[in-house]
XYZ file of C-alpha atoms in Angstrom:
682
model
C 0.000 0.000 0.000
C 2.917 2.389 -0.661
C 3.858 4.404 -3.698
C 0.344 5.398 -4.704
C -0.066 8.674 -6.609
C -3.399 10.254 -5.717
C -5.118 13.424 -6.911
C -8.025 14.536 -4.729
C -10.597 17.262 -5.334
C -13.527 18.744 -3.466
C -16.359 20.549 -5.243
C -15.488 24.145 -6.065
C -17.155 26.661 -3.717
C -19.148 29.300 -5.560
C -17.604 32.765 -5.388
C -20.867 34.469 -4.484
C -20.818 34.037 -0.722
C -18.775 33.030 2.316
C -18.131 29.528 3.629
C -20.450 28.190 6.315
C -20.687 25.033 8.407
C -22.701 23.249 5.724
C -19.914 23.697 3.196
C -17.341 22.574 5.751
C -18.677 19.012 5.870
C -17.194 18.285 2.461
C -13.924 20.178 2.807
C -13.186 18.678 6.222
C -14.162 15.210 4.968
C -11.769 15.564 2.041
C -8.971 17.101 4.094
C -9.118 14.177 6.533
C -8.795 11.667 3.681
C -5.865 13.563 2.145
C -4.049 13.899 5.465
C -4.543 10.178 6.070
C -3.076 9.289 2.661
C -0.057 11.515 3.262
C 0.447 10.019 6.723
C 0.484 6.595 5.055
C 3.351 7.733 2.863
C 1.503 8.182 -0.446
C 1.959 11.047 -2.908
C -1.343 12.824 -2.554
C -2.343 16.344 -3.618
C -5.521 18.208 -2.667
C -6.752 20.389 -5.515
C -9.532 22.968 -5.434
C -10.519 26.376 -6.823
C -13.227 28.996 -6.663
C -16.159 28.541 -9.055
C -16.390 32.080 -10.413
C -18.604 32.278 -13.496
C -22.291 32.698 -14.117
C -25.163 35.137 -13.924
C -25.122 35.318 -10.113
C -21.625 36.812 -10.058
C -22.480 39.201 -12.847
C -25.652 40.447 -11.154
C -23.992 40.898 -7.758
C -21.039 42.781 -9.247
C -23.442 45.144 -11.015
C -25.396 45.710 -7.821
C -22.202 46.499 -5.932
C -20.910 48.698 -8.774
C -17.623 46.885 -9.240
C -16.099 44.424 -11.657
C -16.618 40.696 -11.466
C -12.861 40.271 -11.116
C -12.802 42.462 -8.007
C -15.675 40.505 -6.492
C -14.196 37.056 -7.063
C -10.758 38.143 -5.818
C -12.307 39.318 -2.549
C -14.308 36.109 -2.164
C -11.266 33.914 -2.804
C -9.400 35.693 -0.030
C -12.394 35.142 2.275
C -12.697 31.467 1.358
C -9.015 30.750 1.937
C -9.103 32.551 5.280
C -12.010 30.352 6.416
C -10.437 27.140 5.131
C -7.167 27.946 6.890
C -9.014 28.552 10.177
C -10.361 24.997 10.017
C -6.981 23.442 9.110
C -8.148 22.653 5.570
C -4.976 22.747 3.486
C -4.979 22.671 -0.326
C -1.928 21.910 -2.406
C -3.334 24.326 -4.975
C -6.347 26.603 -4.827
C -7.110 28.188 -8.168
C -9.948 29.924 -9.970
C -12.138 28.932 -12.882
C -11.484 32.411 -14.270
C -7.831 31.528 -14.915
C -6.095 31.409 -18.258
C -5.277 27.740 -17.644
C -8.971 26.991 -17.329
C -9.779 28.844 -20.542
C -7.193 26.769 -22.381
C -8.478 23.436 -21.069
C -12.082 24.450 -21.776
C -11.064 25.120 -25.366
C -9.219 21.797 -25.612
C -12.158 19.787 -24.302
C -14.613 21.764 -26.425
C -12.608 21.051 -29.557
C -12.562 17.352 -28.658
C -16.354 17.340 -28.292
C -16.647 19.101 -31.643
C -14.302 16.656 -33.362
C -16.350 13.749 -31.990
C -19.501 15.299 -33.496
C -21.072 15.651 -30.051
C -22.071 19.330 -30.372
C -25.322 20.455 -31.971
C -26.924 23.880 -32.208
C -30.602 24.695 -32.126
C -32.975 27.409 -31.045
C -34.571 26.995 -27.672
C -37.162 28.865 -25.707
C -35.693 30.206 -22.487
C -37.063 32.166 -19.592
C -36.233 35.859 -19.685
C -36.621 38.423 -16.911
C -38.116 41.551 -18.535
C -37.309 43.696 -15.491
C -33.676 42.568 -15.040
C -33.137 42.479 -18.800
C -31.428 39.121 -18.904
C -32.022 35.491 -19.704
C -32.358 33.548 -16.497
C -29.914 30.873 -15.460
C -31.568 27.890 -13.807
C -30.551 29.013 -10.327
C -32.458 32.288 -10.807
C -35.775 30.612 -11.395
C -37.877 28.937 -8.730
C -41.205 27.202 -8.927
C -43.023 23.927 -8.388
C -41.298 20.678 -9.418
C -42.973 19.238 -12.538
C -42.425 15.678 -11.306
C -43.339 15.621 -7.604
C -45.054 19.028 -7.226
C -42.704 20.104 -4.447
C -42.861 23.911 -4.155
C -39.962 26.387 -4.089
C -37.540 24.363 -6.251
C -34.735 25.732 -8.402
C -34.816 25.598 -12.172
C -32.426 22.718 -12.770
C -33.197 19.995 -10.239
C -35.515 19.144 -7.379
C -33.968 18.601 -3.957
C -37.011 16.585 -2.899
C -37.272 13.893 -5.580
C -33.960 14.381 -7.426
C -35.571 15.101 -10.799
C -33.630 17.181 -13.330
C -35.391 19.440 -15.802
C -35.131 22.791 -17.542
C -36.348 25.935 -15.816
C -39.101 26.211 -18.400
C -40.579 22.968 -17.071
C -41.250 24.468 -13.639
C -44.850 25.123 -12.669
C -45.535 28.801 -11.855
C -41.919 29.962 -12.316
C -40.695 33.187 -10.700
C -37.477 35.118 -11.277
C -35.420 35.340 -8.090
C -33.748 38.491 -9.430
C -36.849 40.666 -9.537
C -39.778 38.414 -8.493
C -41.152 39.062 -11.988
C -42.912 36.358 -13.961
C -40.420 35.272 -16.625
C -41.248 35.430 -20.327
C -40.367 32.794 -22.898
C -37.952 34.020 -25.570
C -36.087 32.158 -28.298
C -32.316 31.978 -28.325
C -29.724 29.817 -30.087
C -27.981 27.331 -27.763
C -25.264 24.695 -28.084
C -25.775 21.174 -26.759
C -23.669 18.110 -25.996
C -25.348 14.961 -27.318
C -24.838 12.889 -24.220
C -26.794 9.955 -25.625
C -23.870 9.243 -27.943
C -21.904 8.312 -24.817
C -24.691 6.203 -23.294
C -22.963 2.835 -23.628
C -19.745 4.134 -22.092
C -21.543 5.877 -19.223
C -23.624 2.803 -18.496
C -20.505 0.669 -18.281
C -18.541 3.191 -16.202
C -21.268 3.940 -13.670
C -22.343 0.319 -13.236
C -18.872 -1.240 -12.966
C -18.992 -1.290 -9.159
C -15.607 0.416 -8.889
C -16.233 4.138 -9.189
C -19.453 4.898 -7.320
C -21.310 3.872 -4.197
C -23.880 1.182 -4.943
C -26.832 3.426 -4.153
C -25.498 6.076 -6.553
C -25.065 3.564 -9.374
C -28.601 2.292 -8.788
C -29.945 5.855 -8.720
C -28.327 6.688 -12.072
C -29.618 3.471 -13.630
C -33.130 4.008 -12.404
C -33.427 7.714 -13.130
C -31.329 8.356 -16.248
C -29.594 5.403 -17.872
C -32.748 3.324 -18.286
C -33.788 5.633 -21.124
C -32.272 7.940 -23.720
C -30.109 10.651 -22.197
C -31.137 14.252 -22.789
C -28.847 16.607 -24.689
C -26.937 18.874 -22.298
C -27.430 22.612 -22.821
C -23.866 23.859 -22.596
C -24.045 27.530 -23.616
C -25.520 30.780 -22.345
C -26.076 33.954 -24.382
C -24.628 37.391 -23.736
C -24.721 39.022 -21.150
C -22.938 36.386 -19.085
C -19.780 36.385 -16.966
C -17.609 33.552 -18.229
C -15.534 32.429 -21.184
C -16.865 33.255 -24.623
C -16.946 30.184 -26.859
C -14.238 30.717 -29.523
C -16.230 29.304 -32.449
C -19.576 30.758 -31.346
C -19.299 34.519 -30.681
C -21.950 35.892 -28.341
C -22.275 32.569 -26.522
C -20.521 31.576 -23.313
C -19.768 28.211 -21.776
C -22.309 27.441 -19.084
C -20.784 27.457 -15.616
C -21.273 23.683 -15.233
C -19.028 23.163 -18.256
C -16.026 25.133 -17.038
C -16.391 24.462 -13.297
C -15.193 20.819 -13.210
C -12.536 21.635 -15.780
C -11.248 23.863 -12.994
C -9.951 20.679 -11.331
C -7.646 20.154 -14.295
C -6.600 23.809 -14.542
C -5.785 24.011 -10.829
C -3.684 20.846 -11.140
C -1.797 22.425 -14.029
C -0.966 25.422 -11.837
C 0.395 23.068 -9.170
C 2.432 21.140 -11.751
C 3.937 24.327 -13.176
C 4.860 25.542 -9.705
C 6.521 22.256 -8.725
C 8.064 21.244 -12.036
C 5.758 18.222 -12.369
C 4.680 16.595 -15.637
C 0.978 17.375 -16.034
C 0.231 14.215 -18.028
C 1.372 12.066 -15.101
C -1.575 13.428 -13.125
C -4.397 13.641 -15.681
C -3.322 11.236 -18.424
C -1.869 8.315 -16.524
C -3.252 4.962 -15.433
C -0.883 5.126 -12.457
C -2.646 8.121 -10.880
C -5.810 7.735 -8.851
C -8.317 10.594 -9.161
C -10.785 10.961 -6.303
C -13.629 13.505 -6.294
C -15.515 14.378 -3.104
C -18.941 15.945 -3.721
C -22.402 16.353 -2.229
C -25.335 14.278 -3.417
C -27.029 17.312 -4.985
C -24.505 17.383 -7.856
C -24.364 13.684 -8.677
C -25.727 14.178 -12.204
C -22.951 16.556 -13.259
C -20.061 14.548 -11.818
C -21.150 11.055 -12.827
C -22.569 11.617 -16.320
C -21.444 14.935 -17.858
C -17.972 14.971 -16.354
C -16.879 11.411 -17.259
C -18.285 12.004 -20.731
C -16.199 15.144 -21.162
C -13.037 13.458 -19.888
C -13.513 10.386 -22.062
C -14.066 12.465 -25.176
C -10.932 14.548 -24.604
C -8.596 11.712 -23.591
C -8.157 12.623 -19.934
C -8.047 10.107 -17.094
C -11.392 9.116 -15.632
C -12.159 9.378 -11.903
C -11.064 6.381 -9.882
C -13.789 7.074 -7.348
C -16.450 9.714 -6.795
C -17.082 9.905 -3.037
C -20.556 11.300 -2.443
C -21.823 12.505 0.921
C -25.211 13.534 2.263
C -26.496 16.868 3.502
C -25.956 18.492 6.875
C -28.802 19.270 9.221
C -28.696 21.036 12.564
C -31.062 19.550 15.077
C -32.687 17.541 12.287
C -33.735 20.507 10.112
C -32.407 22.796 7.413
C -30.442 25.674 8.801
C -32.251 28.957 9.238
C -31.044 32.432 10.092
C -34.125 33.014 12.193
C -32.996 30.219 14.504
C -29.314 31.081 14.420
C -28.326 27.804 12.807
C -27.179 29.277 9.480
C -23.669 29.630 10.891
C -20.840 31.101 8.865
C -17.407 29.538 9.273
C -16.006 32.843 10.504
C -18.774 33.157 13.109
C -18.125 29.643 14.390
C -14.387 30.295 14.583
C -14.898 33.412 16.696
C -16.591 31.361 19.413
C -15.466 27.734 19.171
C -12.353 25.699 18.424
C -12.461 24.413 14.820
C -11.000 21.119 16.070
C -14.319 20.451 17.792
C -16.166 20.511 14.477
C -13.549 18.425 12.682
C -13.905 15.676 15.284
C -17.689 15.849 15.442
C -18.042 15.603 11.659
C -15.572 12.706 11.593
C -17.601 10.901 14.252
C -20.670 11.152 12.002
C -19.324 10.642 8.486
C -19.592 7.225 6.852
C -19.141 5.959 3.313
C -22.835 6.170 2.412
C -24.984 9.113 1.334
C -26.725 9.422 4.684
C -27.319 12.953 5.912
C -25.465 13.909 9.073
C -26.977 15.927 11.878
C -25.249 18.488 14.064
C -26.950 18.154 17.420
C -25.435 20.925 19.502
C -25.932 19.202 22.864
C -24.360 16.011 21.550
C -21.620 18.107 19.945
C -20.545 19.467 23.327
C -20.904 16.157 25.122
C -19.033 14.116 22.511
C -16.068 16.473 22.228
C -15.748 16.902 25.987
C -16.066 13.195 26.706
C -13.973 11.807 23.856
C -11.200 14.263 23.053
C -10.838 16.196 26.292
C -11.951 13.537 28.765
C -10.341 10.462 27.222
C -7.474 11.504 24.964
C -5.995 14.788 26.188
C -6.486 13.771 29.814
C -4.046 10.884 29.350
C -1.310 13.424 28.674
C -2.400 16.138 31.078
C -2.561 13.697 34.012
C 0.863 12.179 33.429
C 3.237 14.492 31.514
C 4.024 16.787 34.431
C 5.363 13.892 36.496
C 8.132 13.000 34.025
C 9.267 16.428 32.849
C 12.467 16.299 34.882
C 13.440 12.683 34.190
C 11.886 11.929 30.808
C 10.478 8.598 29.708
C 11.697 5.279 31.104
C 14.753 3.825 29.384
C 12.828 0.632 28.623
C 9.144 0.352 27.903
C 7.377 -0.999 31.020
C 4.892 -3.847 31.140
C 1.399 -2.554 30.370
C -0.715 -5.728 30.121
C -0.507 -5.571 26.340
C -2.226 -2.174 25.958
C 0.281 -0.685 23.516
C 0.435 -3.889 21.478
C -3.365 -3.998 21.257
C -3.321 -0.423 19.994
C -0.635 -1.186 17.429
C -2.571 -4.204 16.159
C -5.702 -2.034 15.738
C -3.854 0.312 13.390
C -4.562 -1.638 10.207
C -8.316 -1.802 10.889
C -8.432 1.910 11.720
C -6.495 2.676 8.543
C -8.917 0.629 6.439
C -11.843 2.545 7.941
C -10.201 5.842 6.962
C -9.454 4.500 3.476
C -13.079 3.523 2.907
C -14.386 6.838 4.210
C -15.833 5.184 7.317
C -14.588 7.897 9.632
C -17.301 7.203 12.191
C -16.057 3.632 12.470
C -12.459 4.807 12.804
C -13.408 7.208 15.602
C -15.239 4.433 17.465
C -12.214 2.130 17.263
C -9.895 4.890 18.461
C -12.159 5.698 21.391
C -12.295 2.018 22.297
C -8.512 2.150 22.646
C -8.880 5.244 24.814
C -11.412 3.378 26.945
C -8.768 0.721 27.598
C -5.991 3.201 28.315
C -7.788 5.387 30.842
C -8.574 2.674 33.410
C -4.842 1.885 33.497
C -4.077 5.441 34.609
C -7.044 5.633 36.943
C -6.066 2.402 38.672
C -2.427 3.454 39.043
C -3.305 6.961 40.318
C 0.013 8.666 39.459
C -1.094 11.817 41.261
C -0.971 9.809 44.496
C 2.317 8.095 43.623
C 3.905 11.524 43.178
C 3.458 12.124 46.907
C 5.329 8.928 47.867
C 9.128 8.968 47.232
C 9.228 5.164 47.359
C 6.991 5.059 44.267
C 9.239 7.187 42.034
C 10.224 4.402 39.625
C 6.691 3.052 39.454
C 5.430 6.587 38.785
C 8.030 6.941 36.042
C 6.882 3.712 34.388
C 3.153 4.430 34.659
C 3.573 7.858 33.052
C 5.744 6.369 30.307
C 2.949 3.940 29.450
C 0.243 6.617 29.651
C 2.127 9.012 27.390
C 2.920 6.340 24.821
C -0.745 5.329 24.709
C -1.688 8.997 24.325
C 0.775 9.431 21.447
C -0.606 6.330 19.746
C -4.120 7.812 19.904
C -2.844 11.168 18.630
C -1.293 9.442 15.597
C -4.570 7.714 14.764
C -6.428 11.013 15.213
C -3.865 13.070 13.264
C -5.919 13.226 10.017
C -8.849 14.626 11.999
C -6.997 16.705 14.602
C -3.784 18.013 13.011
C -3.339 20.625 15.754
C -3.353 17.915 18.411
C -0.828 15.940 16.355
C 1.437 18.991 16.172
C 1.133 19.598 19.924
C 1.937 15.938 20.547
C 5.075 16.203 18.457
C 6.160 19.228 20.471
C 5.495 17.428 23.755
C 7.695 14.468 22.791
C 10.237 16.415 20.758
C 9.482 14.041 17.885
C 6.966 15.067 15.188
C 4.281 12.673 14.024
C 5.273 11.893 10.440
C 3.968 8.447 9.533
C 1.106 6.130 10.401
C 3.574 3.402 11.356
C 4.844 5.586 14.210
C 1.919 4.092 16.135
C 3.734 0.752 16.293
C 6.879 2.075 17.994
C 7.131 3.072 21.641
C 9.190 6.069 22.659
C 11.591 5.485 25.554
C 14.384 7.415 27.208
C 13.407 10.726 25.639
C 12.809 14.070 27.310
C 9.298 15.408 27.721
C 8.651 19.109 27.201
C 6.660 21.098 29.762
C 3.020 20.244 29.190
C 1.138 22.959 27.324
C -2.637 23.198 27.330
C -3.970 21.259 24.317
C -7.724 21.632 24.202
C -10.267 23.124 26.541
C -13.734 21.767 27.128
C -16.647 22.976 25.014
C -18.522 25.664 26.887
C -22.212 25.652 26.025
C -22.309 29.387 26.660
C -19.976 29.817 23.672
C -22.321 27.727 21.519
C -25.190 29.991 22.512
C -23.162 33.107 21.685
C -22.515 31.656 18.228
C -26.222 30.983 17.727
C -27.174 34.448 18.948
C -24.714 36.106 16.587
C -26.017 34.030 13.658
C -29.683 34.731 14.347
C -31.469 37.331 12.211
C -35.094 38.374 11.889
C -35.373 37.264 8.262
C -34.568 33.881 6.820
C -32.929 33.035 3.504
C -33.000 30.014 1.287
C -30.121 27.661 1.816
C -28.453 25.605 -0.874
C -29.370 21.911 -0.661
C -25.959 20.781 0.554
C -26.104 23.392 3.312
C -29.400 22.247 4.800
C -29.219 22.797 8.526
C -31.527 23.845 11.337
C -32.105 23.443 15.022
C -35.627 22.368 16.012
C -37.688 24.547 18.275
C -37.979 23.242 21.799
C -41.279 21.577 22.585
C -42.896 21.748 26.015
C -46.301 20.427 26.983
C -48.314 18.555 29.595
C -47.390 15.040 30.593
C -49.535 12.227 29.262
C -52.443 11.498 31.580
C -51.436 7.966 32.461
C -51.946 6.322 35.875
C -48.912 6.212 38.094
C -47.305 2.817 38.648
C -47.409 1.207 42.065
C -45.188 3.060 44.497
C -41.761 1.604 45.291
C -39.662 2.344 48.340
C -36.116 3.639 48.418
C -35.086 0.146 49.480
C -36.535 -1.213 46.249
C -34.813 1.431 44.172
C -31.305 0.988 45.592
C -31.364 -2.640 44.489
C -30.986 -1.460 40.890
C -27.339 -1.377 39.799
C -27.156 1.574 37.393
C -23.989 1.664 35.292
C -22.515 3.826 32.554
C -22.243 1.822 29.316
C -20.983 2.676 25.858
C -22.889 1.545 22.785
C -20.297 -0.286 20.668
C -22.691 -1.784 18.119
C -26.328 -1.380 17.165
C -28.596 -2.995 14.613
C -32.267 -3.277 13.793
C -34.141 -6.466 14.570
C -35.921 -6.940 11.215
C -38.620 -9.216 12.630
C -39.536 -6.738 15.389
C -41.430 -3.487 14.981
C -39.885 -1.702 17.973
C -36.704 -3.530 18.945
C -33.074 -2.697 18.268
C -30.214 -5.008 19.237
C -27.627 -3.049 21.214
C -24.148 -4.190 22.258
C -22.950 -2.354 25.368
C -19.452 -2.102 26.819
C -19.090 -1.765 30.577
C -15.334 -1.267 30.395
C -12.545 -3.739 29.832
C -13.772 -6.854 28.047
C -17.227 -6.906 29.602
C -20.010 -6.522 27.072
C -23.775 -7.057 27.236
C -26.448 -7.576 24.580
C -29.644 -5.631 25.210
C -32.844 -5.565 23.158
C -34.372 -2.097 23.483
C -37.670 -0.751 22.174
C -36.130 2.336 20.544
C -36.167 1.352 16.863
C -38.609 4.063 15.822
C -36.703 6.817 17.604
C -33.054 6.096 16.788
C -31.209 4.817 13.739
C -28.381 2.379 14.598
C -25.656 4.814 13.503
C -27.090 7.430 15.867
C -26.455 5.122 18.813
C -22.942 3.837 18.351
C -20.455 5.626 20.563
C -22.993 7.075 22.984
C -22.646 6.755 26.728
C -25.946 5.561 28.196
C -27.207 4.355 31.560
C -28.158 0.710 31.923
C -29.679 -1.410 34.665
C -26.828 -3.879 34.909
C -28.307 -6.327 37.415
C -31.638 -6.886 35.684
C -32.217 -10.623 35.341
C -31.544 -11.840 31.763
C -34.696 -12.216 29.725
C -34.990 -14.812 26.969
C -36.760 -13.341 23.949
C -37.648 -14.585 20.494
C -34.613 -12.836 19.059
C -32.081 -13.716 21.763
C -31.303 -13.057 25.412
C -31.489 -9.470 26.709
C -28.877 -8.945 29.421
C -30.037 -5.689 30.941
C -32.024 -2.550 30.212
C -31.142 0.864 28.783
C -32.827 3.735 30.607
C -34.986 6.050 28.517
C -38.003 8.304 28.895
C -40.903 9.311 26.689
C -44.280 8.232 25.422
C -42.956 5.552 23.082
C -42.625 5.203 19.329
C -40.636 8.142 17.995
C -40.964 9.924 21.339
C -38.290 7.969 23.182
C -35.311 9.783 24.659
C -32.274 7.887 25.891
C -30.807 8.998 29.197
C -27.264 9.798 28.126
C -24.300 10.507 30.350
C -22.446 13.783 30.506
C -18.801 14.001 29.560
C -16.041 12.487 31.612
C -17.829 9.286 32.632
C -16.251 5.886 32.012
C -17.984 2.649 30.958
C -18.707 0.510 34.006
C -18.861 3.495 36.352
C -21.714 3.200 38.859
C -24.438 5.858 38.720
C -25.697 7.050 42.104
């Protein structure tokens, strides 16, 4: 698994607005994967650029009485500032308005022409009589012609996934002036995508390049019938590249935007003296695109077709992720959940968000939800309470004498961690970050009891325990460093701090297999503070406005309103005494696995860890309220001494505590940060 050459891209952010937490899902997801590949020793470059063309940029520049070039330059500076704040590092960040992009657009266009894939015909297009311009799809909204969902943009429906022309919308309205658009005739250029049908069918259905659900979606929605011609031009006025052999027409933004991947790579190659063809015309280079599920159509049909026609390498894999929600809803300014990256960064540590997103992201297209209470609890419990605490509770005791000359006996803890490295690496490779985080935290759950049992803070008071203290801290710090290596793709700042603490930078994944001994330890510096919920509230308050705005599909986020109401009028159960109650052994348990019981309407099968090797299987009636992936990793309270109950589906070895009326209204009693599996609840 060494010597791979990998080119990675994320979708180009549009240069018409700042970065917010919805955008950050993709760029953090991609940055983690790139950092992991580099840590594994592969040649991997992260390429991106600003998407700068189109009517939106033109209209905004006119409104602000400045040139489009001034606008996009300002936005690129803003975007890079936000990305840098969240430790998102690109090897090259370009612009689709570059000369390199113009040249590659021309090259690919000529290839499409030479393959007889371009046709010209008059089309009727919506025109805004008040704004005096033809309307790009994004400037028309109306009712979806397929599913009748209201308030949909003019190119695709975010409810049913249908694609269409803006003219197909029911009751269309211009978003520029709120005028009713008129139909006018204009000459347009089209790519005859149907000519590439056989190739696209083979490429998308090969099982190598796309997630299974994406391949099935394309087959069921597009490839089962003749593919529509792709409208690839827009008439003057339009901010973009004028088509050389068609004066007065401009390449549509979705033509030149993905070509920006190639142009940005060329800039990187020129800067580093690299041969461009080794990156975009070589079977030895892997090309990985990370995108949101709202732009599947463009990246899995149009884009491969363009590349194939022009002789460029095809994507090795298109990694597609779901949308972000906050509290289960789209984000809204009225609720303060439409949070800009810069607003977040003023109040909270970006490392918090990187870890939280990693703990939620899998390889499927499932949406991820930012639950702000869980956000605070998870970061405080996992990173501060389990990982950083290993270092903070032991480093100060060995500053003067350094680590032990030989690695002490640790009951196999370090070896167990080293052996887990390959499985954690495979989870990263497959994009199963949530699985990787669970495995890393399981290692932390094994390491912390070692320190807690040894109590180095007590040993430090007993001169006869000096050597034992030395050894215990050596083990604790090595286990901490091992965790920091595995978390390095997600938490690069923590990895850097760890390198400074040990005087040895984290440079390779295999560092996790080697203990450090006999080395000096630098004075411990604060690494990460706990999430303060007051800071979260300040962020929400700053983001809240009196008027709401539409959010792009991939940015869908919102926090639900709190709901308060009377309790259900149900009879109270028979009274129990305090003597009855104290018989119940309540313990903290971590959910390490969860799955539906297909034959049961309400039951989920939950595997709980009570610390060490002790695990219990519990069947809980929470199926309608929680998806399995929402449960894994949570700290819950269980009745540990409940007599086992034999059920149709297996033996239930305890009970998880929850409250609510049942069905979807079930709320697990979760544990605040800092608790350890197996800890008794009083």
